[in-house]
Short mmCIF file of C-alpha atoms and ligand atoms in Angstrom, two decimals:
data_model
loop_
_atom_site.label_atom_id
_atom_site.label_comp_id
_atom_site.label_asym_id
_atom_site.label_seq_id
_atom_site.Cartn_x
_atom_site.Cartn_y
_atom_site.Cartn_z
CA MET A 1 0.53 -31.08 -23.42
CA ASN A 2 3.00 -33.85 -24.23
CA GLU A 3 0.98 -37.05 -24.39
CA PRO A 4 -2.35 -37.38 -26.21
CA LEU A 5 -5.24 -37.96 -23.82
CA LYS A 6 -6.00 -41.66 -23.51
CA THR A 7 -9.37 -43.22 -24.22
CA GLY A 8 -11.28 -43.55 -20.96
CA ALA A 9 -10.01 -40.19 -19.65
CA THR A 10 -12.48 -37.60 -18.37
CA ILE A 11 -12.87 -34.18 -19.95
CA GLY A 12 -14.34 -31.50 -17.69
CA ILE A 13 -16.67 -29.05 -19.41
CA LEU A 14 -17.65 -25.71 -17.88
CA GLY A 15 -21.25 -25.07 -18.90
CA GLY A 16 -24.01 -27.56 -19.52
CA GLY A 17 -25.99 -26.09 -22.43
CA GLN A 18 -26.50 -27.57 -25.88
CA LEU A 19 -22.88 -27.01 -26.85
CA GLY A 20 -21.75 -28.99 -23.79
CA ARG A 21 -24.27 -31.67 -24.72
CA MET A 22 -22.99 -32.04 -28.28
CA LEU A 23 -19.36 -31.92 -27.08
CA SER A 24 -20.18 -34.73 -24.64
CA VAL A 25 -21.67 -36.89 -27.39
CA ALA A 26 -18.58 -36.33 -29.55
CA ALA A 27 -16.27 -37.09 -26.62
CA ALA A 28 -18.17 -40.31 -25.87
CA ARG A 29 -17.80 -41.39 -29.50
CA LEU A 30 -14.04 -41.18 -29.06
CA GLY A 31 -14.17 -43.16 -25.82
CA PHE A 32 -13.87 -40.25 -23.35
CA LYS A 33 -16.12 -39.42 -20.43
CA THR A 34 -17.31 -35.91 -19.72
CA HIS A 35 -17.99 -34.18 -16.43
CA ILE A 36 -20.17 -31.06 -16.62
CA PHE A 37 -19.86 -28.13 -14.19
CA GLU A 38 -23.02 -26.03 -14.37
CA PRO A 39 -24.80 -23.75 -11.91
CA GLY A 40 -28.32 -24.40 -13.33
CA GLU A 41 -30.44 -27.46 -12.53
CA ASN A 42 -31.03 -30.14 -15.20
CA PRO A 43 -28.62 -28.89 -17.84
CA PRO A 44 -29.14 -30.23 -21.40
CA ALA A 45 -25.61 -31.73 -21.29
CA GLY A 46 -26.48 -33.62 -18.11
CA ASP A 47 -28.57 -36.15 -20.09
CA VAL A 48 -25.51 -37.40 -21.97
CA ALA A 49 -22.51 -36.66 -19.71
CA HIS A 50 -20.95 -39.16 -17.30
CA THR A 51 -21.08 -36.82 -14.30
CA VAL A 52 -22.65 -33.45 -13.48
CA THR A 53 -21.64 -31.03 -10.74
CA THR A 54 -24.35 -28.51 -9.94
CA ALA A 55 -22.70 -25.55 -8.22
CA PRO A 56 -22.15 -21.82 -8.78
CA TYR A 57 -18.87 -20.53 -10.22
CA ASP A 58 -17.91 -18.97 -6.87
CA ASP A 59 -18.05 -22.30 -5.01
CA HIS A 60 -14.31 -22.85 -4.81
CA ALA A 61 -14.60 -26.19 -3.02
CA ALA A 62 -16.85 -27.54 -5.80
CA LEU A 63 -14.48 -26.17 -8.47
CA THR A 64 -11.49 -27.86 -6.80
CA ALA A 65 -13.32 -31.18 -6.48
CA PHE A 66 -14.33 -30.92 -10.16
CA ALA A 67 -10.75 -30.18 -11.26
CA ASN A 68 -9.48 -33.13 -9.23
CA ALA A 69 -12.02 -35.46 -10.81
CA VAL A 70 -11.15 -34.66 -14.45
CA ASP A 71 -8.05 -35.00 -16.66
CA MET A 72 -8.41 -31.69 -18.46
CA ILE A 73 -10.88 -28.83 -18.71
CA THR A 74 -12.63 -27.03 -21.54
CA TYR A 75 -15.69 -24.77 -21.72
CA GLU A 76 -18.77 -24.18 -23.82
CA PHE A 77 -19.36 -20.51 -23.07
CA GLU A 78 -17.03 -17.60 -22.55
CA ASN A 79 -18.45 -15.74 -19.58
CA ILE A 80 -16.61 -17.75 -16.94
CA PRO A 81 -15.47 -15.60 -14.01
CA THR A 82 -11.70 -15.16 -13.81
CA ALA A 83 -11.64 -16.21 -10.15
CA ALA A 84 -13.06 -19.62 -11.11
CA LEU A 85 -10.26 -20.07 -13.64
CA ASP A 86 -7.68 -19.18 -10.97
CA VAL A 87 -8.95 -22.07 -8.87
CA LEU A 88 -9.19 -24.59 -11.74
CA GLU A 89 -5.87 -23.76 -13.38
CA LYS A 90 -3.98 -24.69 -10.22
CA THR A 91 -5.05 -28.29 -10.73
CA LYS A 92 -5.67 -29.05 -14.43
CA PRO A 93 -4.93 -27.57 -17.84
CA ILE A 94 -7.68 -25.52 -19.49
CA HIS A 95 -8.06 -25.31 -23.28
CA PRO A 96 -8.58 -22.93 -25.04
CA ASN A 97 -6.20 -20.93 -22.87
CA ARG A 98 -6.86 -18.03 -20.61
CA ARG A 99 -5.66 -15.33 -23.01
CA ALA A 100 -8.15 -16.50 -25.65
CA LEU A 101 -10.94 -16.38 -23.11
CA ALA A 102 -9.94 -13.01 -21.62
CA THR A 103 -9.59 -11.47 -25.09
CA SER A 104 -13.01 -12.61 -26.24
CA GLN A 105 -14.72 -11.60 -22.98
CA ASP A 106 -14.20 -7.90 -23.57
CA ARG A 107 -15.13 -6.30 -26.89
CA ILE A 108 -12.51 -3.54 -26.54
CA ILE A 109 -9.65 -5.93 -25.72
CA GLU A 110 -10.86 -8.15 -28.57
CA LYS A 111 -10.90 -5.31 -31.13
CA GLU A 112 -7.51 -4.00 -30.00
CA PHE A 113 -6.09 -7.52 -30.31
CA LEU A 114 -7.57 -8.02 -33.80
CA SER A 115 -6.32 -4.60 -34.94
CA SER A 116 -2.84 -5.41 -33.61
CA LEU A 117 -2.83 -8.40 -35.99
CA GLY A 118 -3.62 -6.10 -38.88
CA LEU A 119 -7.19 -7.46 -39.17
CA LYS A 120 -10.01 -5.07 -39.98
CA VAL A 121 -12.69 -4.27 -37.39
CA ALA A 122 -15.51 -1.70 -37.41
CA PRO A 123 -14.48 1.79 -36.19
CA PHE A 124 -14.93 1.73 -32.42
CA SER A 125 -14.67 3.85 -29.31
CA LYS A 126 -14.65 3.06 -25.59
CA ILE A 127 -17.71 4.41 -23.75
CA ASN A 128 -17.80 5.01 -20.00
CA SER A 129 -20.05 8.06 -19.84
CA LEU A 130 -22.72 9.97 -21.74
CA SER A 131 -20.12 12.54 -22.79
CA ASP A 132 -17.86 9.75 -24.15
CA LEU A 133 -20.83 8.64 -26.25
CA GLN A 134 -21.62 12.16 -27.46
CA THR A 135 -18.01 12.63 -28.56
CA ALA A 136 -17.78 9.16 -30.15
CA VAL A 137 -20.98 9.67 -32.16
CA LYS A 138 -19.45 12.85 -33.61
CA THR A 139 -16.36 10.93 -34.77
CA ILE A 140 -17.90 7.62 -35.80
CA GLY A 141 -21.18 9.05 -37.10
CA THR A 142 -24.59 7.38 -37.32
CA PRO A 143 -25.96 4.79 -37.68
CA ALA A 144 -23.83 3.11 -35.05
CA ILE A 145 -24.27 0.31 -32.54
CA LEU A 146 -23.67 0.61 -28.84
CA LYS A 147 -22.75 -2.71 -27.17
CA THR A 148 -21.82 -3.68 -23.64
CA ARG A 149 -18.13 -4.62 -23.48
CA ARG A 150 -18.90 -7.85 -21.66
CA PHE A 151 -21.64 -10.46 -21.25
CA GLY A 152 -23.52 -9.80 -24.49
CA TYR A 153 -24.94 -12.69 -26.53
CA ASP A 154 -27.54 -13.23 -29.23
CA GLY A 155 -27.79 -9.48 -29.79
CA LYS A 156 -28.49 -8.76 -26.09
CA GLY A 157 -26.83 -5.73 -24.47
CA GLN A 158 -27.00 -3.71 -27.69
CA ALA A 159 -28.66 -0.45 -28.77
CA ARG A 160 -28.78 1.07 -32.22
CA ILE A 161 -27.94 4.75 -32.46
CA MET A 162 -29.70 5.69 -35.68
CA ALA A 163 -29.30 9.45 -35.20
CA PRO A 164 -27.48 11.75 -32.73
CA ASN A 165 -30.83 12.16 -30.91
CA ASP A 166 -30.73 8.50 -29.84
CA VAL A 167 -27.64 9.01 -27.71
CA GLU A 168 -29.42 9.43 -24.37
CA THR A 169 -31.80 6.48 -24.67
CA GLY A 170 -28.99 4.31 -26.04
CA PHE A 171 -26.77 5.21 -23.13
CA ALA A 172 -29.61 4.47 -20.66
CA ASP A 173 -30.09 1.03 -22.29
CA MET A 174 -26.55 0.06 -21.28
CA ALA A 175 -27.49 0.56 -17.59
CA ASP A 176 -24.05 1.98 -16.75
CA ALA A 177 -22.21 -1.06 -18.08
CA PRO A 178 -18.86 -0.17 -19.74
CA SER A 179 -19.61 -0.18 -23.47
CA VAL A 180 -18.23 0.23 -26.94
CA LEU A 181 -19.65 2.27 -29.82
CA GLU A 182 -19.17 0.60 -33.18
CA GLY A 183 -19.62 2.18 -36.57
CA PHE A 184 -22.31 0.45 -38.62
CA VAL A 185 -20.76 -1.87 -41.20
CA ASN A 186 -22.56 -1.92 -44.54
CA PHE A 187 -22.01 -5.58 -45.23
CA SER A 188 -23.27 -7.58 -48.18
CA LEU A 189 -23.19 -10.86 -46.22
CA GLU A 190 -22.37 -12.20 -42.80
CA ILE A 191 -20.19 -15.28 -42.74
CA SER A 192 -18.33 -17.24 -40.11
CA ILE A 193 -15.40 -19.56 -40.15
CA ILE A 194 -14.92 -22.41 -37.72
CA ALA A 195 -11.27 -23.30 -37.28
CA ALA A 196 -9.32 -25.67 -35.06
CA ARG A 197 -5.73 -25.77 -33.84
CA GLY A 198 -3.96 -28.64 -32.11
CA PRO A 199 -1.18 -28.39 -29.52
CA SER A 200 1.52 -28.94 -32.14
CA GLY A 201 0.20 -26.01 -34.17
CA GLU A 202 -1.65 -27.91 -36.90
CA ILE A 203 -4.71 -26.04 -38.15
CA ALA A 204 -7.86 -27.21 -39.91
CA CYS A 205 -10.75 -25.03 -41.06
CA PHE A 206 -14.27 -25.88 -42.09
CA ASP A 207 -15.71 -24.10 -45.11
CA PRO A 208 -17.08 -20.64 -44.29
CA GLY A 209 -20.87 -20.53 -43.80
CA GLU A 210 -23.25 -17.72 -44.63
CA ASN A 211 -25.30 -16.57 -41.65
CA VAL A 212 -28.70 -14.91 -41.45
CA HIS A 213 -29.87 -13.50 -38.11
CA ARG A 214 -33.43 -12.83 -36.95
CA ASN A 215 -34.02 -10.63 -33.91
CA GLY A 216 -30.30 -10.80 -33.11
CA ILE A 217 -30.33 -14.63 -33.03
CA LEU A 218 -28.75 -16.84 -35.67
CA HIS A 219 -31.54 -18.15 -37.92
CA THR A 220 -29.75 -20.05 -40.70
CA THR A 221 -26.25 -20.99 -41.80
CA THR A 222 -25.90 -21.93 -45.46
CA ILE A 223 -22.93 -23.81 -46.85
CA PRO A 224 -21.32 -22.86 -49.15
CA ALA A 225 -21.44 -19.12 -48.52
CA ARG A 226 -21.83 -16.89 -51.58
CA ILE A 227 -18.23 -15.68 -51.50
CA SER A 228 -15.29 -15.88 -53.87
CA ASN A 229 -12.39 -18.31 -53.47
CA ALA A 230 -10.21 -15.34 -52.53
CA GLN A 231 -12.61 -14.31 -49.75
CA SER A 232 -12.75 -17.88 -48.52
CA THR A 233 -8.95 -18.08 -48.41
CA ASP A 234 -8.83 -14.75 -46.63
CA ALA A 235 -11.21 -16.08 -43.96
CA VAL A 236 -9.00 -19.14 -43.43
CA LEU A 237 -5.85 -17.04 -43.20
CA LEU A 238 -7.28 -14.59 -40.72
CA ALA A 239 -8.63 -17.38 -38.50
CA ALA A 240 -5.19 -18.99 -38.57
CA ARG A 241 -3.55 -15.71 -37.54
CA ILE A 242 -5.84 -15.47 -34.52
CA LEU A 243 -5.21 -19.12 -33.58
CA ASN A 244 -1.43 -18.85 -33.88
CA GLU A 245 -1.15 -15.54 -32.10
CA LEU A 246 -3.13 -16.91 -29.14
CA ASP A 247 -1.25 -20.24 -29.18
CA TYR A 248 -4.77 -21.60 -29.21
CA VAL A 249 -5.82 -25.21 -28.73
CA GLY A 250 -9.39 -26.16 -29.64
CA VAL A 251 -12.12 -24.90 -31.97
CA LEU A 252 -12.67 -21.19 -32.59
CA GLY A 253 -15.60 -19.44 -34.31
CA VAL A 254 -14.95 -16.14 -36.10
CA GLU A 255 -17.87 -13.99 -37.27
CA LEU A 256 -17.13 -11.81 -40.29
CA PHE A 257 -18.79 -9.11 -42.33
CA VAL A 258 -18.23 -9.31 -46.09
CA THR A 259 -17.77 -5.82 -47.55
CA PRO A 260 -16.31 -4.34 -50.74
CA GLN A 261 -13.34 -3.27 -48.58
CA GLY A 262 -12.67 -6.88 -47.56
CA LEU A 263 -13.57 -9.01 -44.55
CA ILE A 264 -14.25 -7.18 -41.31
CA VAL A 265 -14.12 -9.18 -38.08
CA ASN A 266 -17.21 -8.75 -35.91
CA GLU A 267 -16.12 -11.01 -33.05
CA PHE A 268 -14.72 -14.40 -32.22
CA ALA A 269 -15.86 -17.08 -29.79
CA PRO A 270 -13.25 -19.35 -28.16
CA ARG A 271 -15.46 -22.41 -28.47
CA VAL A 272 -17.63 -24.45 -30.78
CA HIS A 273 -20.15 -22.17 -32.44
CA ASN A 274 -23.81 -22.27 -33.45
CA SER A 275 -22.84 -21.45 -37.03
CA GLY A 276 -20.72 -24.64 -37.07
CA HIS A 277 -23.62 -27.01 -36.38
CA TRP A 278 -23.93 -27.77 -40.12
CA THR A 279 -20.68 -29.77 -39.85
CA GLN A 280 -22.59 -32.54 -38.04
CA ASN A 281 -24.19 -33.54 -41.33
CA GLY A 282 -21.84 -31.94 -43.85
CA CYS A 283 -18.48 -33.38 -42.78
CA VAL A 284 -17.07 -36.71 -41.65
CA VAL A 285 -15.60 -35.04 -38.57
CA ASP A 286 -17.78 -32.26 -37.13
CA GLN A 287 -16.78 -29.22 -35.05
CA PHE A 288 -17.55 -30.99 -31.76
CA GLU A 289 -15.30 -33.95 -32.48
CA GLN A 290 -12.67 -31.59 -33.88
CA HIS A 291 -12.64 -29.66 -30.61
CA ILE A 292 -12.31 -32.84 -28.55
CA ARG A 293 -9.51 -34.08 -30.84
CA ALA A 294 -7.65 -30.77 -30.57
CA ILE A 295 -7.81 -30.46 -26.78
CA ALA A 296 -6.99 -34.16 -26.37
CA GLY A 297 -3.87 -33.74 -28.50
CA TRP A 298 -5.19 -36.18 -31.10
CA PRO A 299 -4.66 -35.59 -34.84
CA LEU A 300 -7.22 -33.14 -36.24
CA GLY A 301 -9.87 -34.85 -38.32
CA ASP A 302 -10.88 -34.44 -41.93
CA GLY A 303 -13.27 -31.50 -41.91
CA LYS A 304 -13.86 -31.46 -45.66
CA ARG A 305 -17.47 -30.76 -46.66
CA HIS A 306 -19.03 -33.79 -48.36
CA ASN A 307 -22.32 -32.09 -49.15
CA ASP A 308 -23.98 -28.69 -48.98
CA VAL A 309 -26.13 -27.99 -45.94
CA VAL A 310 -28.60 -25.42 -44.67
CA MET A 311 -28.71 -25.31 -40.87
CA GLU A 312 -31.80 -23.77 -39.29
CA ASN A 313 -32.14 -23.05 -35.58
CA LEU A 314 -35.33 -24.14 -33.84
CA ILE A 315 -36.21 -21.30 -31.49
CA GLY A 316 -39.10 -21.30 -28.99
CA ASP A 317 -42.36 -22.21 -30.77
CA ASP A 318 -40.48 -23.73 -33.71
CA MET A 319 -40.74 -26.87 -31.57
CA ASP A 320 -44.39 -27.10 -32.71
CA ARG A 321 -43.03 -28.06 -36.15
CA VAL A 322 -40.87 -30.93 -34.93
CA ASN A 323 -43.20 -33.71 -36.11
CA GLU A 324 -43.49 -32.17 -39.53
CA LEU A 325 -39.71 -31.62 -39.74
CA ALA A 326 -39.07 -35.22 -38.68
CA ARG A 327 -40.90 -36.32 -41.86
CA GLU A 328 -38.73 -34.24 -44.19
CA PRO A 329 -36.33 -36.17 -46.39
CA ASN A 330 -32.61 -35.31 -46.19
CA THR A 331 -33.14 -33.48 -42.91
CA ALA A 332 -31.34 -34.27 -39.67
CA LEU A 333 -33.03 -33.20 -36.46
CA HIS A 334 -30.91 -32.23 -33.43
CA LEU A 335 -32.92 -31.47 -30.28
CA TYR A 336 -31.41 -30.28 -27.01
CA GLY A 337 -33.85 -31.93 -24.57
CA LYS A 338 -34.85 -28.62 -22.95
CA ALA A 339 -38.08 -29.09 -21.00
CA ASP A 340 -39.34 -25.50 -21.08
CA VAL A 341 -40.08 -23.91 -24.41
CA LYS A 342 -39.43 -20.17 -24.07
CA ASN A 343 -39.57 -17.32 -26.54
CA GLY A 344 -36.11 -16.79 -28.03
CA ARG A 345 -34.71 -19.99 -26.47
CA LYS A 346 -32.63 -22.25 -28.69
CA MET A 347 -34.39 -25.63 -28.53
CA GLY A 348 -32.64 -27.47 -31.35
CA HIS A 349 -31.63 -27.19 -34.98
CA ILE A 350 -32.04 -29.00 -38.25
CA ASN A 351 -29.49 -29.67 -40.94
CA ARG A 352 -31.02 -29.91 -44.39
CA ILE A 353 -28.76 -31.68 -46.85
CA VAL A 354 -28.89 -29.90 -50.19
CA THR A 355 -29.36 -32.36 -53.04
CA SER A 356 -29.07 -31.16 -56.61
P1 LIG B 1 -22.98 -9.37 -32.14
O1 LIG B 1 -23.69 -9.59 -30.86
O2 LIG B 1 -21.84 -8.42 -32.04
O3 LIG B 1 -22.61 -10.65 -32.81
O4 LIG B 1 -24.06 -8.70 -33.12
C1 LIG B 1 -25.24 -9.36 -33.52
C2 LIG B 1 -25.61 -8.98 -34.95
O5 LIG B 1 -25.83 -7.56 -35.05
C3 LIG B 1 -24.51 -9.26 -35.97
O6 LIG B 1 -24.52 -10.59 -36.41
C4 LIG B 1 -24.90 -8.29 -37.09
O7 LIG B 1 -26.01 -8.77 -37.82
C5 LIG B 1 -25.34 -7.07 -36.31
N1 LIG B 1 -24.18 -6.19 -36.07
C6 LIG B 1 -23.37 -6.22 -35.01
N2 LIG B 1 -22.40 -5.29 -35.09
C7 LIG B 1 -22.60 -4.63 -36.25
C8 LIG B 1 -21.94 -3.54 -36.91
N3 LIG B 1 -20.89 -2.92 -36.36
N4 LIG B 1 -22.44 -3.15 -38.09
C9 LIG B 1 -23.52 -3.75 -38.65
N5 LIG B 1 -24.19 -4.76 -38.07
C10 LIG B 1 -23.75 -5.21 -36.89
#
């Protein structure tokens, strides 16, 4: 990209969930319009975007019309079919780039990539059959976690292998999907780092946050994380290595395990990340604006933390507490406008400012 995107330009976003919604708000604040491409009806991003295309990812005519109507394309989730990208890329640039997306879409490719950079990952083995799994369990040991290589999110597509006896049920749980067996990491904390890179190679990182999951779904992110300065620097450096190696443009989320042997990378997401929502009320420029700035070729913003924050996701029935939460001092409410409350569905989040 040579010229920064001009105010008034339209950014196409693949996916219309809450991340697309918050990206659209940030884009609008900088004077851009957004156009959402989303197969589902009434996407949360549709309430705040300029235009919405409702069509499946294999509708090539709709993809072409979308690409023609926008100035550049980004995405809010990583499971976009490759064939859709083939169609879009002919017409408009897509950021983050294809290699970043392809690498993150497959847990084996991702781990091989991270290892090639000298970054630590859990011991892993490719699983295509029950006998692969039996052999891998002997090498990696138990407990271990079996995960589908592709299309997993919020802990879905995973089975714990607590003992060698669990091999058959674990394998059945994967329903023949190509999988990966990962050794269980004995971590003291889970953290994530949200980092951004612009087209000229400048990099900015937000402070690492400490994450707690419940039922495989992110529950809270607390800033600052209980880590040393050295661990924090390590997180920044490893995120920068990933960004540079991929010649990445946009925001990236990297999930890490903190262990006595150092930081171990769990996975990365080539997009804004749930564990970066705290930046909306902890920084002058949040992750959504940072992503828009990066892909638009604008200078990256000041992502310094101005106060400590605890972000809490509002999942399913947590919506019953909204009135009560709205009364809390120092608490910012972010709701996604989803009509149906469902068990396990992310409905919103709150950012509690920590005052001493
Ligand atoms: P993932 O879908 O890979 O992000 O995994 C969801 C959650 O499961 C992680 O945030 C961890 O809490 C846990 N987990 C995943 N992989 C491992 C592992 N290899 N060792 C220990 N815990 C894990």
